[in-house]
Amino acid sequence: AGTPSESIVSLLIESFPESPRAGDANNQFPIHLACQATQVSGNIFAILLSSFPEGACERDIHGNYPCDYATWNEDTPTKVIALSALVQNDATEMRRSLQVDDKLLSNPKIFDEHPSARTQK
């Protein structure tokens, strides 16, 4: 996935306020796509999450949350920014939706590779 432009994201949401709530054929919302992209700024996550905070807790047709894609993102700066933004968005709701506890979040293996990569070994 490519790098989204802050100005384009802002203009799109300004012109079409419901756009962050528009899922694609895979039921992925813009927040899912941002979590898969590279070199995404914290401002883009802030824009998307302020426009559709509930998007952080939406599953796509594969059963994945935006935080799953952020965790599997190989671009470490984007991974860290995305996970931070998602947790700051609504940590309580995210933990409840994902059934995550503090012990899991403190586990360094949270940044492991995508599960599909492990099954190919």
PDB file of C-alpha atoms in Angstrom:
ATOM      1  CA  ALA A   1       0.000   0.000   0.000  1.00  0.00           C
ATOM      2  CA  GLY A   2       1.217   3.484  -0.808  1.00  0.00           C
ATOM      3  CA  THR A   3       1.532   6.605   1.267  1.00  0.00           C
ATOM      4  CA  PRO A   4      -1.640   8.673   1.604  1.00  0.00           C
ATOM      5  CA  SER A   5      -1.338  12.467   1.438  1.00  0.00           C
ATOM      6  CA  GLU A   6      -2.594  14.456   4.441  1.00  0.00           C
ATOM      7  CA  SER A   7      -4.022  17.165   2.188  1.00  0.00           C
ATOM      8  CA  ILE A   8      -5.904  14.643   0.031  1.00  0.00           C
ATOM      9  CA  VAL A   9      -7.290  12.819   3.067  1.00  0.00           C
ATOM     10  CA  SER A  10      -8.400  16.131   4.621  1.00  0.00           C
ATOM     11  CA  LEU A  11      -9.976  17.343   1.371  1.00  0.00           C
ATOM     12  CA  LEU A  12     -11.776  14.049   0.852  1.00  0.00           C
ATOM     13  CA  ILE A  13     -13.261  14.094   4.355  1.00  0.00           C
ATOM     14  CA  GLU A  14     -14.137  17.785   4.056  1.00  0.00           C
ATOM     15  CA  SER A  15     -15.917  17.111   0.756  1.00  0.00           C
ATOM     16  CA  PHE A  16     -17.426  13.779   1.785  1.00  0.00           C
ATOM     17  CA  PRO A  17     -17.746  13.649   5.603  1.00  0.00           C
ATOM     18  CA  GLU A  18     -19.062  10.076   5.503  1.00  0.00           C
ATOM     19  CA  SER A  19     -16.040   8.766   3.559  1.00  0.00           C
ATOM     20  CA  PRO A  20     -14.226   7.369   6.653  1.00  0.00           C
ATOM     21  CA  ARG A  21     -17.350   5.263   7.281  1.00  0.00           C
ATOM     22  CA  ALA A  22     -17.374   3.827   3.759  1.00  0.00           C
ATOM     23  CA  GLY A  23     -16.130   0.266   3.664  1.00  0.00           C
ATOM     24  CA  ASP A  24     -14.901  -1.407   0.505  1.00  0.00           C
ATOM     25  CA  ALA A  25     -15.799  -4.863  -0.833  1.00  0.00           C
ATOM     26  CA  ASN A  26     -13.650  -6.396   1.942  1.00  0.00           C
ATOM     27  CA  ASN A  27     -15.383  -4.290   4.605  1.00  0.00           C
ATOM     28  CA  GLN A  28     -12.140  -2.393   5.078  1.00  0.00           C
ATOM     29  CA  PHE A  29     -12.498   1.226   6.089  1.00  0.00           C
ATOM     30  CA  PRO A  30      -9.913   3.953   5.435  1.00  0.00           C
ATOM     31  CA  ILE A  31      -8.399   3.252   8.867  1.00  0.00           C
ATOM     32  CA  HIS A  32      -7.723  -0.375   7.822  1.00  0.00           C
ATOM     33  CA  LEU A  33      -6.004   0.861   4.667  1.00  0.00           C
ATOM     34  CA  ALA A  34      -3.926   3.454   6.526  1.00  0.00           C
ATOM     35  CA  CYS A  35      -2.729   0.737   8.907  1.00  0.00           C
ATOM     36  CA  GLN A  36      -1.486  -1.281   5.914  1.00  0.00           C
ATOM     37  CA  ALA A  37       0.230   1.630   4.159  1.00  0.00           C
ATOM     38  CA  THR A  38       3.778   2.887   4.637  1.00  0.00           C
ATOM     39  CA  GLN A  39       5.072   6.263   5.811  1.00  0.00           C
ATOM     40  CA  VAL A  40       1.683   7.303   7.223  1.00  0.00           C
ATOM     41  CA  SER A  41       1.762  10.357   9.474  1.00  0.00           C
ATOM     42  CA  GLY A  42       0.160  10.598  12.864  1.00  0.00           C
ATOM     43  CA  ASN A  43      -1.988  13.406  11.444  1.00  0.00           C
ATOM     44  CA  ILE A  44      -3.639  11.027   8.991  1.00  0.00           C
ATOM     45  CA  PHE A  45      -4.511   8.617  11.778  1.00  0.00           C
ATOM     46  CA  ALA A  46      -5.834  11.529  13.845  1.00  0.00           C
ATOM     47  CA  ILE A  47      -7.972  12.761  10.933  1.00  0.00           C
ATOM     48  CA  LEU A  48      -9.413   9.321  10.213  1.00  0.00           C
ATOM     49  CA  LEU A  49     -10.040   8.408  13.838  1.00  0.00           C
ATOM     50  CA  SER A  50     -11.601  11.749  14.740  1.00  0.00           C
ATOM     51  CA  SER A  51     -13.965  11.324  11.780  1.00  0.00           C
ATOM     52  CA  PHE A  52     -14.873   7.708  12.576  1.00  0.00           C
ATOM     53  CA  PRO A  53     -13.542   6.582  15.985  1.00  0.00           C
ATOM     54  CA  GLU A  54     -15.593   3.388  15.864  1.00  0.00           C
ATOM     55  CA  GLY A  55     -13.593   2.319  12.809  1.00  0.00           C
ATOM     56  CA  ALA A  56     -10.765   1.254  15.111  1.00  0.00           C
ATOM     57  CA  CYS A  57     -12.973  -1.588  16.358  1.00  0.00           C
ATOM     58  CA  GLU A  58     -14.411  -2.750  13.032  1.00  0.00           C
ATOM     59  CA  ARG A  59     -13.492  -6.145  11.588  1.00  0.00           C
ATOM     60  CA  ASP A  60     -13.073  -6.688   7.866  1.00  0.00           C
ATOM     61  CA  ILE A  61     -14.355  -9.787   6.030  1.00  0.00           C
ATOM     62  CA  HIS A  62     -11.182 -11.626   7.043  1.00  0.00           C
ATOM     63  CA  GLY A  63     -11.943 -10.970  10.717  1.00  0.00           C
ATOM     64  CA  ASN A  64      -9.073  -8.506  11.080  1.00  0.00           C
ATOM     65  CA  TYR A  65      -9.122  -5.214  12.934  1.00  0.00           C
ATOM     66  CA  PRO A  66      -7.085  -2.155  11.918  1.00  0.00           C
ATOM     67  CA  CYS A  67      -4.679  -2.952  14.774  1.00  0.00           C
ATOM     68  CA  ASP A  68      -4.003  -6.357  13.216  1.00  0.00           C
ATOM     69  CA  TYR A  69      -2.847  -4.683  10.009  1.00  0.00           C
ATOM     70  CA  ALA A  70      -0.834  -2.152  11.983  1.00  0.00           C
ATOM     71  CA  THR A  71       0.880  -4.949  13.900  1.00  0.00           C
ATOM     72  CA  TRP A  72       1.780  -6.756  10.663  1.00  0.00           C
ATOM     73  CA  ASN A  73       2.980  -3.586   8.932  1.00  0.00           C
ATOM     74  CA  GLU A  74       6.676  -3.950   8.106  1.00  0.00           C
ATOM     75  CA  ASP A  75       7.181  -0.161   8.177  1.00  0.00           C
ATOM     76  CA  THR A  76       8.109   0.157  11.856  1.00  0.00           C
ATOM     77  CA  PRO A  77       7.469   3.921  12.188  1.00  0.00           C
ATOM     78  CA  THR A  78       3.970   3.511  10.718  1.00  0.00           C
ATOM     79  CA  LYS A  79       3.362   0.462  12.918  1.00  0.00           C
ATOM     80  CA  VAL A  80       4.237   2.401  16.070  1.00  0.00           C
ATOM     81  CA  ILE A  81       2.268   5.518  15.056  1.00  0.00           C
ATOM     82  CA  ALA A  82      -0.771   3.449  14.056  1.00  0.00           C
ATOM     83  CA  LEU A  83      -0.868   1.352  17.219  1.00  0.00           C
ATOM     84  CA  SER A  84      -0.399   4.421  19.383  1.00  0.00           C
ATOM     85  CA  ALA A  85      -3.204   6.279  17.580  1.00  0.00           C
ATOM     86  CA  LEU A  86      -5.543   3.291  17.789  1.00  0.00           C
ATOM     87  CA  VAL A  87      -4.992   2.822  21.516  1.00  0.00           C
ATOM     88  CA  GLN A  88      -5.281   6.564  22.211  1.00  0.00           C
ATOM     89  CA  ASN A  89      -8.488   6.643  20.182  1.00  0.00           C
ATOM     90  CA  ASP A  90     -10.334   4.613  22.786  1.00  0.00           C
ATOM     91  CA  ALA A  91      -8.203   2.187  24.727  1.00  0.00           C
ATOM     92  CA  THR A  92     -11.087   0.893  26.820  1.00  0.00           C
ATOM     93  CA  GLU A  93     -13.294   0.111  23.836  1.00  0.00           C
ATOM     94  CA  MET A  94     -10.412  -1.406  21.893  1.00  0.00           C
ATOM     95  CA  ARG A  95      -9.461  -3.681  24.776  1.00  0.00           C
ATOM     96  CA  ARG A  96     -13.077  -4.735  25.228  1.00  0.00           C
ATOM     97  CA  SER A  97     -13.554  -5.404  21.498  1.00  0.00           C
ATOM     98  CA  LEU A  98     -10.290  -7.266  21.159  1.00  0.00           C
ATOM     99  CA  GLN A  99     -10.444  -8.832  24.621  1.00  0.00           C
ATOM    100  CA  VAL A 100      -6.933  -7.527  25.220  1.00  0.00           C
ATOM    101  CA  ASP A 101      -5.426  -7.045  28.626  1.00  0.00           C
ATOM    102  CA  ASP A 102      -2.408  -5.072  29.793  1.00  0.00           C
ATOM    103  CA  LYS A 103      -0.285  -8.222  30.024  1.00  0.00           C
ATOM    104  CA  LEU A 104      -0.733  -8.862  26.289  1.00  0.00           C
ATOM    105  CA  LEU A 105      -0.022  -5.250  25.349  1.00  0.00           C
ATOM    106  CA  SER A 106       3.254  -5.372  27.275  1.00  0.00           C
ATOM    107  CA  ASN A 107       4.324  -8.519  25.397  1.00  0.00           C
ATOM    108  CA  PRO A 108       7.048  -7.747  22.805  1.00  0.00           C
ATOM    109  CA  LYS A 109       5.672 -10.519  20.587  1.00  0.00           C
ATOM    110  CA  ILE A 110       2.701  -8.263  19.781  1.00  0.00           C
ATOM    111  CA  PHE A 111       4.858  -7.088  16.874  1.00  0.00           C
ATOM    112  CA  ASP A 112       5.340 -10.590  15.426  1.00  0.00           C
ATOM    113  CA  GLU A 113       4.989 -11.233  11.737  1.00  0.00           C
ATOM    114  CA  HIS A 114       1.662 -11.829   9.995  1.00  0.00           C
ATOM    115  CA  PRO A 115       0.267 -15.308  10.850  1.00  0.00           C
ATOM    116  CA  SER A 116       0.106 -16.309   7.190  1.00  0.00           C
ATOM    117  CA  ALA A 117       3.885 -15.913   6.979  1.00  0.00           C
ATOM    118  CA  ARG A 118       4.334 -18.372   9.841  1.00  0.00           C
ATOM    119  CA  THR A 119       2.212 -21.083   8.183  1.00  0.00           C
ATOM    120  CA  GLN A 120       4.398 -21.033   5.071  1.00  0.00           C
ATOM    121  CA  LYS A 121       7.499 -22.278   6.925  1.00  0.00           C
TER     122      LYS A 121
END
